[in-house]
Amino acid sequence: MESNFSAALTKLGPPNAPGQCLEWFAVNDLSENLTYATVMRICVPSGRRLWDFPGRQIVMITLSVIGILLNGLVVFSIAKIQEHKPLYYLIANLAVTDIMAGVISNVMLDIGEFVTYRQHTLLGVTVLHFPVILSLAGLVLLSVDRYLSVQHAIFYHTTVRGWHVLAAVAVAWVSAGLLCFSPMMGWNCYAMDITKERCFLWVVEGSYMLSMTILCVIGVGVVVFANARVFVALRRRLAVAVDGNEQQEDGRVHMNQQQIVSAQKKARSVLVIISVFLVIWLLFLSWQLSVLVTTFNISVDSRAVSLQFFCVFLVVMWLVPIVNPLVYAFRLPALRRVVWDSLRNGGVRLWRCLVPPQQVHPAAIEMPAVNV
């Protein structure tokens, strides 16, 4: 491998610019003989590598551990609460997806020494999109569940069951797996013999990135539309409830103060969900559009695109698994109560193990004297 690399390097050395250097390795098919780490050491100076900042491992592992612990608490609380509500299944699915994202992200940063540049590129694109598409699909299902429970409450409570949700989650996992890992199965520039000028990073076929972008845009649109309709419906009911009544199809129903406060909390919660969702997913969609721009040879600053990828990867793979349980799971009082009770009981048991209560022998107990 090293002799072939030296011969090729002697015949036609790679350019000095990082982007042109990576393109040179891909076009000359050296990316299938050299590891990803080797190519990056040759093409990108150590001071310009985005992931080689001081303390990178500590920061990434800490963020991953926090995300895994929070989502583990979500799964634990749902398993302990023993209520077969469709909403709980969907929240558990989102938590499992976030745990998977935290594990995969750290693995991807440490396999560069063991896989070739081409393999790492394919893995990077597919592994990045798999938890992203799964997370988006989970948020779509959560939004549809919330929409049906508010807009069509009778239909929702009489028809939707846990097995409906489990079937939808299974379909989402299988579909996301087949779609996202399709470049590993042949949907790439090498297997399809497509000119590398129409490929992302000279490996992934451009239509794959276009399909992912369209799918993400549709998912974002569904989530925003469903939650916006829920927010409008809740605000409308609250506006009617100011006069002490809520107009429904079956007559006039009085809303007490507790119901009004509950509806206000739900409306604020939906507004927070929409805001957080848009901040995160508009960032990801902007990166997807930048990828399409670079794929179809429109002149852009490759350094800016790489920096944007760094920000997107950091947010989607490390920060989102921390934000999701706080926004979607722990806002539910039942889950918060289960987590708090479990942590409190666990703390008490741990304290008793560390500081066991002293056993007093009965003979050491002084009995008070009794005067007859």
Coordinates of C-alpha atoms in Angstrom, one line a residue:
M1 CA 0.0 0.0 0.0
E2 CA 2.7 2.4 1.0
S3 CA 4.8 1.7 -2.2
N4 CA 1.9 2.3 -4.4
F5 CA 1.1 5.5 -2.6
S6 CA 4.7 6.7 -3.0
A7 CA 4.8 5.9 -6.7
A8 CA 1.6 7.7 -7.3
L9 CA 2.7 10.6 -5.2
T10 CA 6.0 10.8 -7.2
K11 CA 4.2 10.8 -10.5
L12 CA 1.5 13.4 -9.6
G13 CA 1.7 15.0 -6.2
P14 CA -1.5 16.2 -4.5
P15 CA -2.3 19.9 -4.4
N16 CA -1.6 22.0 -1.3
A17 CA -5.2 23.2 -0.8
P18 CA -7.1 20.8 1.5
G19 CA -10.2 20.5 -0.7
Q20 CA -8.3 20.0 -3.9
C21 CA -6.0 17.5 -2.1
L22 CA -9.0 15.4 -0.9
E23 CA -10.4 15.6 -4.4
W24 CA -7.1 14.4 -5.9
F25 CA -7.1 11.3 -3.7
A26 CA -10.7 10.5 -4.6
V27 CA -10.3 11.1 -8.3
N28 CA -7.1 9.0 -8.5
D29 CA -8.7 6.1 -6.6
L30 CA -6.2 6.3 -3.8
S31 CA -9.0 6.7 -1.3
E32 CA -9.6 2.9 -1.3
N33 CA -6.0 2.1 -0.4
L34 CA -5.3 4.7 2.3
T35 CA -7.0 5.1 5.7
Y36 CA -9.1 8.1 6.4
A37 CA -6.6 9.3 9.0
T38 CA -3.7 9.1 6.6
V39 CA -5.4 11.1 3.9
M40 CA -6.4 13.8 6.5
R41 CA -2.8 14.0 7.8
I42 CA -1.5 14.5 4.3
C43 CA -4.2 17.0 3.1
V44 CA -5.2 19.0 6.2
P45 CA -2.6 20.6 8.5
S46 CA -3.0 19.7 12.1
G47 CA -4.0 23.2 13.1
R48 CA -6.9 23.3 10.6
R49 CA -8.5 20.0 11.5
L50 CA -11.9 20.7 13.0
W51 CA -12.0 17.7 15.4
D52 CA -8.4 18.0 16.7
F53 CA -9.0 20.7 19.3
P54 CA -7.6 20.3 22.8
G55 CA -9.8 18.2 25.1
R56 CA -11.9 17.0 22.3
Q57 CA -12.3 13.5 23.7
I58 CA -13.3 14.7 27.2
V59 CA -15.9 17.1 25.8
M60 CA -17.4 14.6 23.4
I61 CA -17.5 11.8 25.9
T62 CA -19.0 14.0 28.6
L63 CA -21.8 15.2 26.3
S64 CA -22.5 11.6 25.2
V65 CA -22.6 10.4 28.8
I66 CA -25.0 13.1 29.8
G67 CA -27.3 12.4 26.8
I68 CA -27.2 8.6 27.4
L69 CA -28.0 9.1 31.1
L70 CA -30.9 11.4 30.5
N71 CA -32.4 9.2 27.8
G72 CA -31.7 6.1 29.9
L73 CA -33.8 7.7 32.7
V74 CA -36.6 8.3 30.2
V75 CA -36.6 4.6 29.1
F76 CA -36.4 3.5 32.7
S77 CA -39.3 5.7 33.8
I78 CA -41.5 4.6 31.0
A79 CA -40.7 0.9 31.7
K80 CA -41.5 1.5 35.4
I81 CA -44.7 3.5 35.0
Q82 CA -46.3 0.4 33.3
E83 CA -48.8 2.4 31.3
H84 CA -49.4 1.4 27.7
K85 CA -50.1 4.8 26.3
P86 CA -49.1 5.5 22.7
L87 CA -47.4 8.7 23.8
Y88 CA -45.0 6.8 26.1
Y89 CA -44.0 4.4 23.3
L90 CA -43.1 7.3 21.0
I91 CA -41.1 9.1 23.7
A92 CA -39.2 5.8 24.4
N93 CA -38.5 5.4 20.7
L94 CA -37.0 8.9 20.6
A95 CA -34.9 8.2 23.7
V96 CA -33.5 5.0 22.2
T97 CA -32.7 6.9 19.0
D98 CA -30.8 9.6 21.0
I99 CA -28.8 6.9 22.9
M100 CA -27.8 5.3 19.6
A101 CA -26.7 8.7 18.2
G102 CA -24.5 9.3 21.2
V103 CA -22.8 6.0 20.8
I104 CA -22.4 6.2 17.1
S105 CA -20.9 9.7 17.1
N106 CA -18.0 8.7 19.3
V107 CA -17.3 5.6 17.3
M108 CA -17.2 7.5 14.1
L109 CA -14.5 9.8 15.4
D110 CA -12.2 7.0 16.4
I111 CA -12.4 4.6 13.4
G112 CA -10.4 6.8 11.0
E113 CA -7.3 4.8 11.6
F114 CA -9.0 1.5 10.7
V115 CA -11.1 2.2 7.5
T116 CA -10.2 3.7 4.2
Y117 CA -11.1 7.2 3.1
R118 CA -13.8 5.9 0.8
Q119 CA -15.3 3.6 3.5
H120 CA -15.2 6.4 6.1
T121 CA -17.0 8.8 3.8
L122 CA -19.7 6.3 3.1
L123 CA -20.1 5.5 6.8
G124 CA -20.0 9.1 7.7
V125 CA -22.9 10.0 5.4
T126 CA -25.0 7.0 6.2
V127 CA -24.4 7.0 9.9
L128 CA -25.1 10.7 10.2
H129 CA -28.4 10.4 8.3
F130 CA -29.6 7.3 10.0
P131 CA -30.2 8.7 13.6
V132 CA -31.2 12.0 12.0
I133 CA -33.9 10.5 9.9
L134 CA -35.0 8.2 12.8
S135 CA -35.2 11.2 15.1
L136 CA -37.2 13.2 12.6
A137 CA -39.5 10.3 12.0
G138 CA -40.0 9.9 15.8
L139 CA -40.8 13.7 16.0
V140 CA -43.3 13.3 13.1
L141 CA -45.0 10.5 14.9
L142 CA -45.1 12.5 18.2
S143 CA -46.5 15.5 16.4
V144 CA -49.2 13.5 14.7
D145 CA -50.1 11.8 18.0
R146 CA -50.4 15.2 19.6
Y147 CA -52.5 16.6 16.7
L148 CA -54.9 13.7 16.8
S149 CA -55.3 13.8 20.6
V150 CA -56.2 17.5 20.4
Q151 CA -58.1 17.9 17.1
H152 CA -59.8 14.5 17.1
A153 CA -59.9 13.5 20.7
I154 CA -62.8 11.0 20.4
F155 CA -61.3 9.1 17.5
Y156 CA -57.8 9.1 19.2
H157 CA -59.0 7.7 22.6
T158 CA -61.3 5.1 21.1
T159 CA -59.2 3.9 18.1
V160 CA -55.4 4.5 18.6
R161 CA -53.7 1.7 20.6
G162 CA -50.2 0.9 21.6
W163 CA -49.8 -1.7 18.9
H164 CA -50.6 0.9 16.2
V165 CA -47.7 3.0 17.5
L166 CA -45.3 0.1 17.7
A167 CA -46.1 -0.9 14.1
A168 CA -45.5 2.7 13.0
V169 CA -42.2 2.8 14.9
A170 CA -41.1 -0.5 13.3
V171 CA -41.9 0.8 9.8
A172 CA -39.9 3.9 10.5
W173 CA -36.9 2.0 11.6
V174 CA -36.9 -0.4 8.7
S175 CA -37.5 2.4 6.1
A176 CA -34.8 4.6 7.6
G177 CA -32.3 1.7 7.6
L178 CA -33.0 0.8 4.0
L179 CA -32.9 4.4 2.8
C180 CA -30.0 5.7 4.8
F181 CA -27.7 2.7 4.3
S182 CA -28.4 2.4 0.6
P183 CA -25.0 3.9 -0.3
M184 CA -23.4 0.9 1.4
M185 CA -25.6 -1.4 -0.8
G186 CA -24.6 0.2 -4.1
W187 CA -26.2 3.7 -4.3
N188 CA -22.8 5.4 -4.7
C189 CA -20.6 6.8 -7.4
Y190 CA -18.2 3.8 -7.6
A191 CA -20.8 1.1 -7.9
M192 CA -22.9 3.1 -10.3
D193 CA -19.9 4.3 -12.3
I194 CA -20.9 7.9 -12.2
T195 CA -18.5 10.7 -12.8
K196 CA -17.2 12.0 -9.5
E197 CA -18.0 15.6 -10.4
R198 CA -21.6 14.9 -9.6
C199 CA -20.9 13.3 -6.3
F200 CA -20.7 14.6 -2.7
L201 CA -17.2 14.2 -1.4
W202 CA -16.6 12.3 -4.7
V203 CA -18.1 9.2 -3.2
V204 CA -21.9 9.7 -2.5
E205 CA -24.2 10.0 -5.5
G206 CA -25.9 13.4 -5.7
S207 CA -29.4 12.1 -6.0
Y208 CA -29.0 10.4 -2.6
M209 CA -28.3 13.8 -1.0
L210 CA -31.2 15.4 -2.9
S211 CA -33.6 12.6 -1.7
M212 CA -32.5 13.1 1.9
T213 CA -32.9 16.8 1.7
I214 CA -36.5 16.5 0.3
L215 CA -37.4 13.9 2.9
C216 CA -36.1 16.2 5.7
V217 CA -38.0 19.2 4.3
I218 CA -41.2 17.1 4.2
G219 CA -40.7 15.9 7.8
V220 CA -39.9 19.4 9.1
G221 CA -43.0 20.7 7.4
V222 CA -45.2 18.0 8.9
V223 CA -43.9 18.6 12.4
V224 CA -44.3 22.4 12.2
F225 CA -47.8 22.2 10.6
A226 CA -49.1 19.7 13.2
N227 CA -47.8 21.6 16.2
A228 CA -48.9 24.9 14.9
R229 CA -52.4 23.6 14.4
V230 CA -52.4 22.2 18.0
F231 CA -51.1 25.6 19.3
V232 CA -53.9 27.5 17.5
A233 CA -56.5 25.0 18.7
L234 CA -55.4 25.4 22.3
R235 CA -55.3 29.2 22.1
R236 CA -58.7 29.2 20.6
R237 CA -60.1 27.1 23.4
L238 CA -58.5 29.4 26.0
A239 CA -60.0 32.4 24.3
V240 CA -63.4 30.9 24.6
A241 CA -62.7 29.8 28.2
V242 CA -62.2 33.4 29.3
D243 CA -66.0 33.7 29.5
G244 CA -66.1 30.5 31.5
N245 CA -67.3 28.2 28.7
E246 CA -65.9 26.2 25.8
Q247 CA -68.0 25.7 22.7
Q248 CA -67.9 22.1 21.5
E249 CA -69.9 20.1 19.1
D250 CA -72.0 18.4 21.7
G251 CA -72.9 21.6 23.7
R252 CA -71.4 24.0 26.1
V253 CA -68.9 22.6 28.7
H254 CA -67.6 24.7 31.6
M255 CA -63.8 24.8 32.1
N256 CA -62.7 25.2 35.7
Q257 CA -59.5 27.0 36.7
Q258 CA -57.4 23.9 36.8
Q259 CA -58.3 23.0 33.2
I260 CA -57.5 26.5 32.1
V261 CA -54.1 26.4 33.7
S262 CA -53.5 23.0 32.2
A263 CA -54.4 24.2 28.7
Q264 CA -52.1 27.2 29.1
K265 CA -49.2 25.0 30.1
K266 CA -49.9 22.8 27.0
A267 CA -49.9 25.8 24.8
R268 CA -46.6 27.1 26.1
S269 CA -45.1 23.6 25.8
V270 CA -46.1 23.4 22.2
L271 CA -44.7 26.8 21.5
V272 CA -41.4 25.8 23.1
I273 CA -41.3 22.6 21.1
I274 CA -41.9 24.5 17.8
S275 CA -39.1 27.0 18.6
V276 CA -36.5 24.4 19.6
F277 CA -37.4 22.2 16.7
L278 CA -37.0 25.1 14.2
V279 CA -33.6 26.2 15.6
I280 CA -32.2 22.7 15.3
W281 CA -33.7 21.5 12.1
L282 CA -33.3 24.7 10.1
L283 CA -29.6 24.4 10.9
F284 CA -29.5 20.9 9.6
L285 CA -31.4 21.8 6.5
S286 CA -29.0 24.7 5.8
W287 CA -26.2 22.2 5.8
Q288 CA -28.1 19.8 3.5
L289 CA -28.6 22.7 1.1
S290 CA -24.9 23.5 1.3
V291 CA -24.1 19.9 0.5
L292 CA -26.3 20.1 -2.6
V293 CA -24.6 23.3 -3.7
T294 CA -21.1 21.7 -3.4
T295 CA -22.3 18.5 -5.1
F296 CA -23.4 20.2 -8.2
N297 CA -20.2 22.2 -8.6
I298 CA -21.5 25.6 -7.6
S299 CA -18.6 27.7 -6.4
V300 CA -18.6 27.9 -2.6
D301 CA -16.0 28.2 0.2
S302 CA -15.2 24.6 1.2
R303 CA -13.8 25.7 4.5
A304 CA -17.1 27.4 5.4
V305 CA -19.0 24.2 4.5
S306 CA -16.7 22.1 6.6
L307 CA -17.1 24.5 9.6
Q308 CA -20.9 24.3 9.1
F309 CA -20.7 20.5 9.1
F310 CA -18.8 20.6 12.3
C311 CA -21.5 22.8 13.9
V312 CA -24.3 20.6 12.6
F313 CA -22.6 17.3 13.6
L314 CA -22.0 18.8 17.1
V315 CA -25.6 19.9 17.5
V316 CA -27.4 16.9 16.0
M317 CA -25.2 14.1 17.4
W318 CA -24.3 15.5 20.9
L319 CA -26.6 18.4 21.9
V320 CA -29.9 17.1 20.5
P321 CA -29.8 13.9 22.7
I322 CA -29.5 16.2 25.7
V323 CA -32.3 18.6 24.6
N324 CA -34.9 16.1 23.5
P325 CA -35.6 14.4 26.9
L326 CA -35.9 17.8 28.5
V327 CA -38.3 19.1 25.9
Y328 CA -40.4 16.0 25.1
A329 CA -40.2 13.6 28.0
F330 CA -39.6 15.5 31.3
R331 CA -42.3 18.0 30.6
L332 CA -44.8 15.2 31.5
P333 CA -45.6 15.3 35.2
A334 CA -46.0 11.5 35.4
L335 CA -42.5 10.8 34.0
R336 CA -40.9 13.5 36.2
R337 CA -42.5 12.0 39.3
V338 CA -41.3 8.5 38.5
V339 CA -37.7 9.8 37.8
W340 CA -37.7 11.9 41.0
D341 CA -39.0 9.1 43.2
S342 CA -36.5 6.6 41.7
L343 CA -33.6 8.9 42.2
R344 CA -34.6 9.7 45.8
N345 CA -35.1 6.0 46.7
G346 CA -31.8 5.2 45.0
G347 CA -30.0 7.9 47.0
V348 CA -31.5 6.6 50.2
R349 CA -30.4 3.1 49.5
L350 CA -26.9 4.2 48.5
W351 CA -26.6 6.2 51.7
R352 CA -27.6 3.2 53.7
C353 CA -25.0 1.1 52.0
L354 CA -22.2 3.6 52.5
V355 CA -23.3 4.5 56.1
P356 CA -25.1 1.4 57.5
P357 CA -27.1 2.0 60.6
Q358 CA -25.3 0.9 63.8
Q359 CA -26.7 -2.3 65.4
V360 CA -27.2 -2.0 69.1
H361 CA -26.9 -5.2 71.2
P362 CA -29.9 -5.7 73.6
A363 CA -27.5 -6.2 76.5
A364 CA -26.1 -2.7 76.0
I365 CA -29.5 -1.1 76.4
E366 CA -29.8 0.5 79.8
M367 CA -33.3 0.0 81.3
P368 CA -34.5 2.8 83.5
A369 CA -34.9 2.0 87.2
V370 CA -38.4 1.6 88.4
N371 CA -39.1 2.7 92.0
V372 CA -41.7 0.4 93.7

